[in-house]
Short mmCIF file of C-alpha atoms and ligand atoms in Angstrom, two decimals:
data_model
loop_
_atom_site.label_atom_id
_atom_site.label_comp_id
_atom_site.label_asym_id
_atom_site.label_seq_id
_atom_site.Cartn_x
_atom_site.Cartn_y
_atom_site.Cartn_z
CA MET K 1 4.43 -12.47 -20.08
CA ARG K 2 0.78 -11.78 -20.85
CA THR K 3 -1.09 -8.51 -20.40
CA VAL K 4 -4.74 -9.02 -19.53
CA THR K 5 -7.18 -6.12 -19.51
CA SER K 6 -10.55 -7.86 -19.24
CA VAL K 7 -11.94 -9.05 -15.90
CA VAL K 8 -13.56 -12.09 -17.54
CA SER K 9 -10.27 -13.20 -19.16
CA MET K 10 -8.38 -12.72 -15.88
CA GLN K 11 -10.86 -14.78 -13.89
CA ARG K 12 -10.99 -17.48 -16.57
CA LEU K 13 -7.20 -17.79 -16.52
CA ALA K 14 -7.14 -17.89 -12.72
CA LEU K 15 -9.81 -20.64 -12.69
CA LYS K 16 -7.80 -22.63 -15.23
CA TRP K 17 -4.67 -22.41 -13.03
CA ARG K 18 -6.70 -23.41 -10.01
CA GLY K 19 -8.00 -26.45 -11.93
CA GLU K 20 -4.42 -27.40 -12.76
CA LYS K 21 -3.36 -26.97 -9.11
CA ILE K 22 -0.97 -24.16 -10.06
CA ARG K 23 -0.27 -21.75 -7.20
CA THR K 24 -0.74 -18.02 -7.80
CA GLY K 25 1.16 -15.20 -6.11
CA PHE K 26 -0.33 -11.73 -6.46
CA VAL K 27 1.05 -8.20 -6.10
CA PRO K 28 -1.63 -5.49 -6.41
CA THR K 29 -0.20 -2.12 -7.44
CA MET K 30 -1.22 1.23 -8.89
CA GLY K 31 1.73 1.11 -11.29
CA PHE K 32 4.67 3.49 -11.74
CA LEU K 33 6.66 0.61 -10.32
CA HIS K 34 9.82 1.03 -8.27
CA GLU K 35 12.25 -1.22 -6.40
CA GLY K 36 9.75 -1.52 -3.53
CA HIS K 37 7.17 -3.12 -5.84
CA LEU K 38 9.83 -5.33 -7.43
CA ALA K 39 10.81 -6.64 -3.99
CA LEU K 40 7.14 -7.67 -3.52
CA VAL K 41 7.19 -9.40 -6.92
CA ARG K 42 10.36 -11.34 -5.97
CA ARG K 43 8.76 -12.34 -2.69
CA ALA K 44 5.65 -13.56 -4.53
CA ARG K 45 7.84 -15.61 -6.86
CA ARG K 46 9.72 -17.20 -3.94
CA LEU K 47 6.40 -18.04 -2.28
CA VAL K 48 4.85 -19.82 -5.29
CA GLY K 49 8.05 -21.32 -6.71
CA PRO K 50 9.11 -21.64 -10.35
CA ARG K 51 6.01 -23.70 -11.27
CA GLY K 52 3.64 -21.11 -9.83
CA ARG K 53 2.27 -18.00 -11.51
CA VAL K 54 2.94 -14.41 -10.46
CA VAL K 55 0.33 -11.78 -11.31
CA VAL K 56 0.89 -8.03 -10.90
CA SER K 57 -2.15 -5.78 -11.18
CA ILE K 58 -1.67 -2.23 -12.38
CA TYR K 59 -4.76 -0.18 -11.69
CA VAL K 60 -5.06 3.36 -10.34
CA ASN K 61 -8.20 2.77 -8.33
CA PRO K 62 -10.38 5.91 -8.43
CA THR K 63 -12.56 4.91 -5.47
CA GLN K 64 -9.70 5.22 -2.97
CA PHE K 65 -8.94 8.86 -3.85
CA GLY K 66 -10.77 11.77 -2.28
CA PRO K 67 -12.21 14.52 -4.51
CA LYS K 68 -9.26 16.86 -3.77
CA GLU K 69 -6.56 14.20 -4.04
CA ASP K 70 -4.09 13.40 -6.82
CA LEU K 71 -6.03 10.84 -8.92
CA GLY K 72 -5.73 12.93 -12.10
CA ARG K 73 -1.98 13.44 -11.84
CA TYR K 74 -1.00 10.12 -10.23
CA PRO K 75 2.24 9.11 -12.02
CA ARG K 76 1.86 6.53 -14.78
CA ASP K 77 4.31 4.82 -17.13
CA PHE K 78 2.70 1.64 -18.35
CA LYS K 79 5.38 0.80 -20.93
CA ARG K 80 8.13 1.00 -18.34
CA ASP K 81 6.03 -1.00 -15.84
CA LEU K 82 5.60 -3.77 -18.41
CA SER K 83 9.31 -4.00 -19.11
CA LEU K 84 10.13 -4.08 -15.37
CA CYS K 85 7.58 -6.88 -14.86
CA ARG K 86 8.94 -8.81 -17.83
CA ALA K 87 12.48 -8.55 -16.43
CA GLU K 88 11.24 -9.94 -13.09
CA GLY K 89 9.62 -12.98 -14.72
CA VAL K 90 6.04 -11.90 -13.98
CA ASP K 91 3.58 -14.21 -15.76
CA VAL K 92 0.60 -11.85 -16.08
CA VAL K 93 0.14 -8.11 -15.79
CA PHE K 94 -3.53 -7.48 -15.10
CA ALA K 95 -4.33 -3.92 -16.17
CA PRO K 96 -8.08 -3.36 -16.30
CA GLY K 97 -9.72 -0.03 -17.11
CA ASP K 98 -12.36 1.71 -14.98
CA ALA K 99 -15.24 0.36 -17.10
CA GLU K 100 -14.03 -3.20 -16.45
CA MET K 101 -13.54 -2.73 -12.71
CA TYR K 102 -16.60 -0.58 -12.00
CA PRO K 103 -19.09 -1.41 -14.75
CA GLY K 104 -21.90 1.10 -15.02
CA LYS K 105 -20.30 3.44 -12.45
CA ALA K 106 -20.18 6.40 -14.84
CA GLU K 107 -23.97 5.97 -15.35
CA GLY K 108 -24.63 5.56 -11.62
CA ARG K 109 -25.20 1.80 -11.75
CA TYR K 110 -22.32 0.57 -9.59
CA SER K 111 -23.40 0.36 -5.94
CA THR K 112 -21.49 -2.32 -3.99
CA TYR K 113 -18.61 -1.36 -1.66
CA LEU K 114 -16.83 -3.05 1.19
CA ILE K 115 -16.29 -1.35 4.55
CA GLU K 116 -14.00 -2.56 7.35
CA GLU K 117 -15.34 -0.89 10.47
CA GLN K 118 -12.57 -0.93 13.08
CA LEU K 119 -8.99 -0.82 11.89
CA SER K 120 -9.80 1.60 9.09
CA ARG K 121 -11.27 4.29 11.36
CA GLY K 122 -8.16 6.14 12.59
CA MET K 123 -5.05 7.53 10.92
CA GLU K 124 -5.41 7.28 7.11
CA GLY K 125 -9.10 6.48 7.52
CA ALA K 126 -9.67 9.71 9.47
CA ALA K 127 -7.38 11.81 7.26
CA ARG K 128 -8.76 10.43 3.99
CA PRO K 129 -12.49 9.67 4.39
CA GLY K 130 -13.59 6.85 2.09
CA HIS K 131 -10.01 5.80 1.32
CA PHE K 132 -10.18 2.35 2.92
CA ARG K 133 -13.67 1.70 1.53
CA GLY K 134 -12.08 2.13 -1.90
CA VAL K 135 -9.02 0.03 -1.03
CA ALA K 136 -11.02 -2.83 0.53
CA THR K 137 -13.47 -2.85 -2.38
CA VAL K 138 -10.84 -2.95 -5.09
CA VAL K 139 -8.65 -5.50 -3.29
CA ALA K 140 -11.67 -7.78 -2.74
CA LYS K 141 -12.56 -7.47 -6.41
CA LEU K 142 -8.97 -8.16 -7.47
CA PHE K 143 -8.86 -11.23 -5.20
CA ASN K 144 -12.07 -12.50 -6.85
CA LEU K 145 -10.52 -12.02 -10.29
CA VAL K 146 -6.96 -13.25 -9.70
CA LEU K 147 -7.88 -15.95 -7.13
CA PRO K 148 -4.43 -15.81 -5.54
CA ASP K 149 -3.10 -18.32 -3.01
CA VAL K 150 -0.87 -15.62 -1.60
CA ALA K 151 -0.86 -11.81 -1.95
CA VAL K 152 2.05 -9.57 -1.01
CA PHE K 153 1.67 -6.01 0.34
CA GLY K 154 4.26 -3.47 1.51
CA ALA K 155 4.72 -2.49 5.16
CA LYS K 156 4.96 1.20 4.25
CA ASP K 157 1.15 1.24 4.13
CA PHE K 158 0.96 -0.53 7.48
CA GLN K 159 -2.68 0.31 8.20
CA GLN K 160 -3.73 -0.78 4.71
CA ALA K 161 -2.10 -4.18 5.27
CA ALA K 162 -3.90 -4.53 8.63
CA VAL K 163 -7.27 -3.64 7.07
CA ILE K 164 -6.75 -6.17 4.27
CA ARG K 165 -5.69 -8.91 6.69
CA ARG K 166 -8.86 -8.26 8.71
CA MET K 167 -11.04 -8.26 5.59
CA VAL K 168 -9.53 -11.57 4.45
CA CYS K 169 -10.12 -13.09 7.88
CA ASP K 170 -13.65 -11.70 8.36
CA LEU K 171 -14.86 -12.59 4.85
CA ASN K 172 -13.01 -15.93 4.53
CA PHE K 173 -10.99 -15.13 1.43
CA PRO K 174 -8.81 -18.21 0.80
CA VAL K 175 -5.64 -16.15 0.42
CA LYS K 176 -2.56 -15.79 2.61
CA ILE K 177 -1.47 -12.17 3.16
CA ILE K 178 2.25 -11.46 3.36
CA VAL K 179 3.54 -8.05 4.42
CA ALA K 180 7.05 -7.33 3.15
CA PRO K 181 9.44 -4.74 4.64
CA THR K 182 9.59 -1.20 3.29
CA VAL K 183 12.32 -0.69 0.70
CA ARG K 184 14.25 2.55 1.19
CA GLU K 185 16.45 4.79 -0.93
CA PRO K 186 20.09 5.00 0.28
CA ASP K 187 19.19 8.18 2.26
CA GLY K 188 16.38 6.37 4.08
CA VAL K 189 13.40 7.78 2.14
CA ALA K 190 10.75 5.07 1.75
CA MET K 191 10.22 4.17 -1.91
CA SER K 192 6.91 5.44 -3.24
CA SER K 193 5.49 6.27 -6.65
CA ARG K 194 4.59 9.69 -5.21
CA ASN K 195 8.31 10.49 -4.65
CA LYS K 196 8.20 11.53 -8.31
CA TYR K 197 6.42 14.71 -7.16
CA LEU K 198 9.46 15.69 -5.06
CA VAL K 199 11.29 17.99 -7.43
CA GLY K 200 14.35 20.14 -6.66
CA ASP K 201 15.28 20.42 -3.00
CA LEU K 202 11.99 18.86 -1.85
CA ARG K 203 13.50 15.41 -2.39
CA ALA K 204 16.26 16.07 0.19
CA GLN K 205 13.67 17.48 2.64
CA ALA K 206 11.74 14.19 2.45
CA THR K 207 14.48 12.56 4.56
CA VAL K 208 12.82 14.24 7.56
CA LEU K 209 10.36 11.33 7.90
CA GLY K 210 13.17 8.80 8.35
CA HIS K 211 15.04 11.17 10.70
CA SER K 212 11.93 11.59 12.84
CA ILE K 213 11.32 7.85 13.11
CA ARG K 214 14.97 7.23 14.00
CA ALA K 215 14.89 10.02 16.62
CA VAL K 216 11.79 8.49 18.24
CA ARG K 217 13.28 4.99 18.10
CA ALA K 218 16.45 6.23 19.82
CA ALA K 219 14.44 8.04 22.52
CA VAL K 220 12.44 4.88 23.26
CA ALA K 221 15.54 2.64 23.21
CA GLN K 222 17.43 4.98 25.60
CA SER K 223 14.65 5.18 28.16
CA ALA K 224 14.40 2.55 30.90
CA LYS K 225 10.64 3.26 31.16
CA PRO K 226 7.93 3.70 28.50
CA VAL K 227 7.96 7.24 27.08
CA ALA K 228 4.83 9.41 26.96
CA ALA K 229 3.41 9.63 23.42
CA ALA K 230 2.98 13.40 23.95
CA ARG K 231 6.75 13.76 24.54
CA LEU K 232 7.53 11.78 21.39
CA ARG K 233 5.06 13.88 19.39
CA ALA K 234 6.92 16.99 20.56
CA LEU K 235 10.21 15.37 19.48
CA VAL K 236 8.76 14.74 16.01
CA ARG K 237 7.53 18.35 15.78
CA GLU K 238 11.02 19.57 16.78
CA THR K 239 12.66 17.37 14.14
CA ILE K 240 10.32 18.61 11.43
CA LYS K 241 10.35 22.33 12.39
CA PRO K 242 13.67 23.32 10.74
CA VAL K 243 12.69 21.70 7.42
CA PRO K 244 11.07 24.57 5.48
CA ALA K 245 8.77 22.62 3.14
CA ALA K 246 7.70 20.01 5.71
CA LYS K 247 4.37 20.17 7.56
CA LEU K 248 3.25 17.46 9.97
CA ASP K 249 -0.12 15.90 9.10
CA TYR K 250 -0.17 13.32 11.92
CA VAL K 251 2.00 11.07 14.01
CA GLU K 252 0.48 8.09 15.83
CA PHE K 253 1.80 5.47 18.23
CA PHE K 254 -0.22 2.27 18.30
CA ASP K 255 -0.36 -1.45 18.91
CA PRO K 256 0.77 -3.19 15.68
CA ILE K 257 -1.99 -5.82 15.87
CA THR K 258 -5.06 -3.93 17.12
CA LEU K 259 -3.93 -0.48 15.89
CA ALA K 260 -5.19 0.86 19.26
CA PRO K 261 -3.42 4.11 20.26
CA VAL K 262 -0.65 3.73 22.86
CA VAL K 263 -0.02 6.54 25.38
CA ALA K 264 3.07 5.06 27.04
CA VAL K 265 5.36 4.07 24.20
CA ALA K 266 7.82 1.19 24.58
CA ARG K 267 9.71 -1.12 22.24
CA GLY K 268 7.28 -3.05 20.05
CA THR K 269 4.95 -0.05 19.60
CA GLN K 270 4.31 0.88 15.96
CA MET K 271 4.65 4.45 14.77
CA ALA K 272 2.97 6.02 11.73
CA LEU K 273 4.04 9.38 10.40
CA VAL K 274 2.47 11.50 7.66
CA VAL K 275 4.18 14.69 6.53
CA PHE K 276 3.48 17.08 3.69
CA VAL K 277 6.69 17.96 1.87
CA GLY K 278 5.57 20.85 -0.29
CA GLU K 279 2.26 19.65 -1.74
CA THR K 280 3.21 15.96 -1.50
CA ARG K 281 1.77 13.88 1.29
CA LEU K 282 4.30 11.26 2.39
CA ILE K 283 3.64 8.33 4.71
CA ASP K 284 6.16 6.25 6.63
CA ASN K 285 6.01 3.69 9.41
CA GLY K 286 8.34 2.09 11.88
CA LEU K 287 8.38 -0.49 14.63
CA LEU K 288 9.96 1.10 17.70
O1 LIG M 301 -1.12 0.14 -2.09
C1 LIG M 301 -1.60 0.34 -3.24
O2 LIG M 301 -0.87 0.54 -4.22
C2 LIG M 301 -3.10 0.34 -3.42
O3 LIG M 301 -3.75 0.85 -2.31
C3 LIG M 301 -3.68 -1.05 -3.79
C4 LIG M 301 -3.45 -2.05 -2.69
C5 LIG M 301 -3.01 -1.54 -5.07
C6 LIG M 301 -5.17 -0.93 -4.04
O4 LIG M 301 -5.47 -0.05 -5.06
#
Protein backbone atom coordinates (compact mmCIF):
# COMPACT_ATOMS: atom_id res chain seq x y z
CA MET A 1 0.00 0.00 0.00
CA ARG A 2 1.24 3.48 -0.88
CA THR A 3 0.51 6.71 0.94
CA VAL A 4 0.40 9.71 -1.38
CA THR A 5 0.23 13.25 -0.02
CA SER A 6 0.90 15.36 -3.11
CA VAL A 7 -1.85 16.19 -5.61
CA VAL A 8 0.60 16.04 -8.53
CA SER A 9 1.80 12.53 -7.56
CA MET A 10 -1.78 11.31 -7.12
CA GLN A 11 -2.88 12.60 -10.51
CA ARG A 12 0.26 11.24 -12.20
CA LEU A 13 -0.39 7.79 -10.74
CA ALA A 14 -4.05 7.91 -11.76
CA LEU A 15 -3.08 8.91 -15.33
CA LYS A 16 -0.59 6.04 -15.47
CA TRP A 17 -3.30 3.55 -14.41
CA ARG A 18 -5.67 5.02 -16.95
CA GLY A 19 -3.01 4.56 -19.66
CA GLU A 20 -2.64 0.93 -18.62
CA LYS A 21 -6.43 0.43 -18.70
CA ILE A 22 -6.47 -0.35 -14.97
CA ARG A 23 -9.82 0.38 -13.32
CA THR A 24 -9.88 2.55 -10.20
CA GLY A 25 -12.39 2.37 -7.35
CA PHE A 26 -12.47 5.33 -4.98
CA VAL A 27 -13.73 5.85 -1.43
CA PRO A 28 -13.50 9.49 -0.26
CA THR A 29 -13.40 9.81 3.53
CA MET A 30 -12.48 12.24 6.28
CA GLY A 31 -10.65 9.46 8.14
CA PHE A 32 -11.19 8.02 11.62
CA LEU A 33 -12.34 4.98 9.71
CA HIS A 34 -14.95 2.54 10.99
CA GLU A 35 -16.75 -0.56 9.71
CA GLY A 36 -19.03 1.65 7.58
CA HIS A 37 -16.04 2.99 5.63
CA LEU A 38 -14.53 -0.49 5.35
CA ALA A 39 -17.78 -1.78 3.81
CA LEU A 40 -17.39 0.96 1.14
CA VAL A 41 -13.78 -0.14 0.55
CA ARG A 42 -14.87 -3.78 0.10
CA ARG A 43 -17.57 -2.68 -2.31
CA ALA A 44 -15.02 -0.67 -4.31
CA ARG A 45 -12.75 -3.71 -4.47
CA ARG A 46 -15.59 -5.94 -5.70
CA LEU A 47 -16.45 -3.36 -8.36
CA VAL A 48 -12.94 -3.05 -9.82
CA GLY A 49 -11.82 -6.64 -9.28
CA PRO A 50 -8.44 -7.95 -8.15
CA ARG A 51 -6.61 -6.29 -11.08
CA GLY A 52 -8.09 -2.88 -10.32
CA ARG A 53 -6.83 -0.28 -7.86
CA VAL A 54 -8.65 0.93 -4.76
CA VAL A 55 -7.89 4.44 -3.50
CA VAL A 56 -9.11 5.79 -0.15
CA SER A 57 -8.74 9.51 0.45
CA ILE A 58 -8.35 10.75 4.01
CA TYR A 59 -8.88 14.47 4.18
CA VAL A 60 -10.82 16.53 6.72
CA ASN A 61 -12.10 19.11 4.27
CA PRO A 62 -12.23 22.53 5.98
CA THR A 63 -14.52 24.12 3.38
CA GLN A 64 -17.49 21.93 4.32
CA PHE A 65 -17.48 22.97 7.99
CA GLY A 66 -19.24 26.07 9.24
CA PRO A 67 -17.37 28.53 11.50
CA LYS A 68 -19.04 27.13 14.65
CA GLU A 69 -18.74 23.47 13.69
CA ASP A 70 -16.33 20.76 14.84
CA LEU A 71 -13.47 21.09 12.29
CA GLY A 72 -10.86 21.65 15.02
CA ARG A 73 -11.85 18.64 17.09
CA TYR A 74 -12.95 16.27 14.31
CA PRO A 75 -11.58 12.85 15.37
CA ARG A 76 -8.35 11.76 13.70
CA ASP A 77 -6.17 8.66 13.96
CA PHE A 78 -4.10 8.45 10.81
CA LYS A 79 -1.91 5.55 11.97
CA ARG A 80 -4.93 3.39 12.75
CA ASP A 81 -6.59 4.41 9.44
CA LEU A 82 -3.50 3.29 7.54
CA SER A 83 -3.42 -0.10 9.21
CA LEU A 84 -7.16 -0.63 8.57
CA CYS A 85 -6.67 0.27 4.89
CA ARG A 86 -3.66 -2.03 4.61
CA ALA A 87 -5.68 -4.91 6.10
CA GLU A 88 -8.42 -4.30 3.50
CA GLY A 89 -5.98 -4.46 0.58
CA VAL A 90 -6.28 -0.77 -0.32
CA ASP A 91 -3.68 0.16 -2.97
CA VAL A 92 -3.31 3.88 -2.23
CA VAL A 93 -4.24 6.11 0.68
CA PHE A 94 -4.39 9.66 -0.63
CA ALA A 95 -3.91 12.02 2.31
CA PRO A 96 -3.24 15.56 1.11
CA GLY A 97 -2.82 18.55 3.41
CA ASP A 98 -4.75 21.83 3.15
CA ALA A 99 -1.94 23.56 1.23
CA GLU A 100 -2.09 20.82 -1.43
CA MET A 101 -5.88 20.85 -1.75
CA TYR A 102 -6.45 24.59 -1.49
CA PRO A 103 -3.20 26.20 -2.64
CA GLY A 104 -2.94 29.86 -1.71
CA LYS A 105 -6.16 29.75 0.37
CA ALA A 106 -4.44 30.93 3.54
CA GLU A 107 -3.20 34.00 1.58
CA GLY A 108 -6.62 34.60 -0.01
CA ARG A 109 -5.66 33.27 -3.45
CA TYR A 110 -8.01 30.29 -3.73
CA SER A 111 -11.30 31.35 -5.33
CA THR A 112 -13.00 28.51 -7.23
CA TYR A 113 -15.93 26.59 -5.69
CA LEU A 114 -18.67 24.39 -7.05
CA ILE A 115 -22.34 24.94 -6.19
CA GLU A 116 -25.21 22.53 -6.89
CA GLU A 117 -28.30 24.69 -6.86
CA GLN A 118 -31.30 22.41 -6.30
CA LEU A 119 -30.79 19.27 -4.27
CA SER A 120 -28.42 20.98 -1.87
CA ARG A 121 -30.87 23.71 -0.81
CA GLY A 122 -32.96 21.96 1.87
CA MET A 123 -32.15 19.82 4.89
CA GLU A 124 -28.37 19.79 5.48
CA GLY A 125 -27.97 22.64 3.01
CA ALA A 126 -30.38 24.82 5.01
CA ALA A 127 -29.05 23.71 8.41
CA ARG A 128 -25.38 24.05 7.43
CA PRO A 129 -24.98 26.96 4.98
CA GLY A 130 -22.02 26.42 2.66
CA HIS A 131 -21.69 22.73 3.58
CA PHE A 132 -22.54 21.31 0.16
CA ARG A 133 -20.46 23.95 -1.63
CA GLY A 134 -17.51 22.57 0.32
CA VAL A 135 -18.48 18.94 -0.29
CA ALA A 136 -19.08 19.39 -4.04
CA THR A 137 -15.84 21.34 -4.44
CA VAL A 138 -13.66 18.83 -2.63
CA VAL A 139 -15.29 15.80 -4.26
CA ALA A 140 -14.86 17.36 -7.73
CA LYS A 141 -11.22 18.07 -6.94
CA LEU A 142 -10.68 14.54 -5.62
CA PHE A 143 -12.30 13.09 -8.77
CA ASN A 144 -9.90 15.18 -10.90
CA LEU A 145 -6.94 13.85 -8.91
CA VAL A 146 -7.89 10.18 -8.48
CA LEU A 147 -9.69 9.84 -11.86
CA PRO A 148 -11.85 6.98 -10.57
CA ASP A 149 -14.04 4.76 -12.75
CA VAL A 150 -16.32 4.20 -9.77
CA ALA A 151 -16.72 6.02 -6.44
CA VAL A 152 -18.56 4.62 -3.43
CA PHE A 153 -20.49 6.76 -0.91
CA GLY A 154 -22.55 5.80 2.14
CA ALA A 155 -26.36 6.09 2.26
CA LYS A 156 -26.23 7.62 5.75
CA ASP A 157 -25.47 10.95 4.08
CA PHE A 158 -28.32 10.47 1.64
CA GLN A 159 -28.55 14.09 0.50
CA GLN A 160 -24.78 14.27 -0.02
CA ALA A 161 -24.94 11.23 -2.32
CA ALA A 162 -27.81 12.83 -4.28
CA VAL A 163 -25.89 16.11 -4.67
CA ILE A 164 -22.79 14.27 -5.88
CA ARG A 165 -24.78 12.16 -8.35
CA ARG A 166 -26.31 15.36 -9.76
CA MET A 167 -22.92 17.08 -9.95
CA VAL A 168 -21.44 14.09 -11.80
CA CYS A 169 -24.35 14.07 -14.24
CA ASP A 170 -24.47 17.86 -14.78
CA LEU A 171 -20.70 18.27 -15.21
CA ASN A 172 -20.07 15.02 -17.13
CA PHE A 173 -17.58 13.45 -14.75
CA PRO A 174 -16.75 10.02 -16.21
CA VAL A 175 -17.33 8.23 -12.92
CA LYS A 176 -20.05 5.85 -11.76
CA ILE A 177 -21.47 6.68 -8.31
CA ILE A 178 -22.45 3.79 -6.06
CA VAL A 179 -24.36 4.39 -2.83
CA ALA A 180 -23.88 1.59 -0.29
CA PRO A 181 -26.24 0.85 2.62
CA THR A 182 -25.64 2.36 6.06
CA VAL A 183 -23.72 0.07 8.40
CA ARG A 184 -25.15 -0.02 11.92
CA GLU A 185 -23.92 -0.98 15.36
CA PRO A 186 -25.76 -3.99 16.90
CA ASP A 187 -28.13 -1.54 18.71
CA GLY A 188 -29.06 0.14 15.41
CA VAL A 189 -26.93 3.31 15.75
CA ALA A 190 -25.57 4.29 12.32
CA MET A 191 -21.77 4.10 12.24
CA SER A 192 -20.16 7.52 12.15
CA SER A 193 -16.78 8.96 13.08
CA ARG A 194 -18.67 11.49 15.22
CA ASN A 195 -20.02 8.66 17.45
CA LYS A 196 -16.66 9.04 19.22
CA TYR A 197 -18.08 12.21 20.83
CA LEU A 198 -20.83 10.15 22.52
CA VAL A 199 -19.30 9.53 25.92
CA GLY A 200 -21.00 7.94 28.96
CA ASP A 201 -24.75 7.48 28.69
CA LEU A 202 -24.97 9.67 25.56
CA ARG A 203 -24.05 6.64 23.45
CA ALA A 204 -27.15 4.72 24.62
CA GLN A 205 -29.34 7.80 24.02
CA ALA A 206 -28.19 7.88 20.38
CA THR A 207 -30.39 4.83 19.71
CA VAL A 208 -33.32 7.27 19.62
CA LEU A 209 -32.65 8.03 15.93
CA GLY A 210 -33.08 4.37 14.94
CA HIS A 211 -36.14 4.04 17.22
CA SER A 212 -37.75 7.08 15.62
CA ILE A 213 -37.17 5.82 12.08
CA ARG A 214 -38.55 2.38 12.99
CA ALA A 215 -41.61 3.97 14.67
CA VAL A 216 -42.33 6.03 11.55
CA ARG A 217 -41.78 3.02 9.27
CA ALA A 218 -44.23 0.96 11.34
CA ALA A 219 -46.85 3.75 11.29
CA VAL A 220 -46.59 4.01 7.49
CA ALA A 221 -46.66 0.22 7.01
CA GLN A 222 -49.75 -0.16 9.26
CA SER A 223 -51.77 2.52 7.51
CA ALA A 224 -53.87 1.63 4.46
CA LYS A 225 -53.59 5.27 3.28
CA PRO A 226 -50.64 7.69 3.10
CA VAL A 227 -49.97 9.29 6.49
CA ALA A 228 -49.72 13.07 6.95
CA ALA A 229 -46.11 14.19 7.38
CA ALA A 230 -47.27 16.43 10.27
CA ARG A 231 -48.57 13.35 12.14
CA LEU A 232 -45.27 11.53 11.61
CA ARG A 233 -43.32 14.58 12.78
CA ALA A 234 -45.37 14.53 15.98
CA LEU A 235 -44.59 10.82 16.38
CA VAL A 236 -40.87 11.56 16.05
CA ARG A 237 -41.13 14.37 18.63
CA GLU A 238 -42.94 11.98 21.02
CA THR A 239 -40.25 9.32 20.55
CA ILE A 240 -37.46 11.81 21.23
CA LYS A 241 -39.12 13.64 24.17
CA PRO A 242 -38.29 11.12 26.95
CA VAL A 243 -34.60 10.99 25.97
CA PRO A 244 -33.00 13.68 28.16
CA ALA A 245 -29.97 14.60 26.05
CA ALA A 246 -31.76 14.43 22.68
CA LYS A 247 -32.99 17.52 20.83
CA LEU A 248 -34.60 17.33 17.39
CA ASP A 249 -32.87 19.46 14.75
CA TYR A 250 -35.09 18.43 11.81
CA VAL A 251 -37.05 15.57 10.35
CA GLU A 252 -37.97 15.56 6.66
CA PHE A 253 -40.01 13.28 4.42
CA PHE A 254 -39.11 13.49 0.74
CA ASP A 255 -38.95 11.85 -2.65
CA PRO A 256 -35.69 9.83 -2.80
CA ILE A 257 -34.88 10.98 -6.35
CA THR A 258 -35.92 14.64 -6.46
CA LEU A 259 -35.60 15.26 -2.68
CA ALA A 260 -38.89 17.21 -2.97
CA PRO A 261 -40.80 17.30 0.36
CA VAL A 262 -43.72 14.86 0.64
CA VAL A 263 -46.80 15.82 2.68
CA ALA A 264 -48.66 12.50 2.41
CA VAL A 265 -46.12 9.85 3.34
CA ALA A 266 -46.35 6.33 1.90
CA ARG A 267 -43.97 3.43 1.38
CA GLY A 268 -41.07 4.48 -0.82
CA THR A 269 -40.81 7.94 0.80
CA GLN A 270 -37.36 8.72 2.21
CA MET A 271 -36.97 10.09 5.72
CA ALA A 272 -34.04 12.13 7.06
CA LEU A 273 -33.59 12.75 10.75
CA VAL A 274 -31.08 14.98 12.54
CA VAL A 275 -30.91 14.97 16.33
CA PHE A 276 -28.50 16.57 18.77
CA VAL A 277 -27.48 14.08 21.44
CA GLY A 278 -25.75 16.33 23.94
CA GLU A 279 -23.55 18.55 21.77
CA THR A 280 -23.23 15.95 19.00
CA ARG A 281 -25.27 16.37 15.86
CA LEU A 282 -26.26 12.95 14.50
CA ILE A 283 -27.82 12.25 11.11
CA ASP A 284 -29.71 9.16 10.01
CA ASN A 285 -31.88 8.22 7.05
CA GLY A 286 -34.35 5.55 6.12
CA LEU A 287 -36.52 4.44 3.24
CA LEU A 288 -40.07 4.00 4.54
O1 LIG B 1 -18.84 12.03 3.68
C1 LIG B 1 -17.69 12.47 3.92
O2 LIG B 1 -16.91 11.88 4.67
C2 LIG B 1 -17.26 13.77 3.28
O3 LIG B 1 -18.32 14.65 3.14
C3 LIG B 1 -16.53 13.58 1.93
C4 LIG B 1 -17.44 12.97 0.89
C5 LIG B 1 -15.31 12.69 2.14
C6 LIG B 1 -16.05 14.93 1.41
O4 LIG B 1 -15.19 15.55 2.29
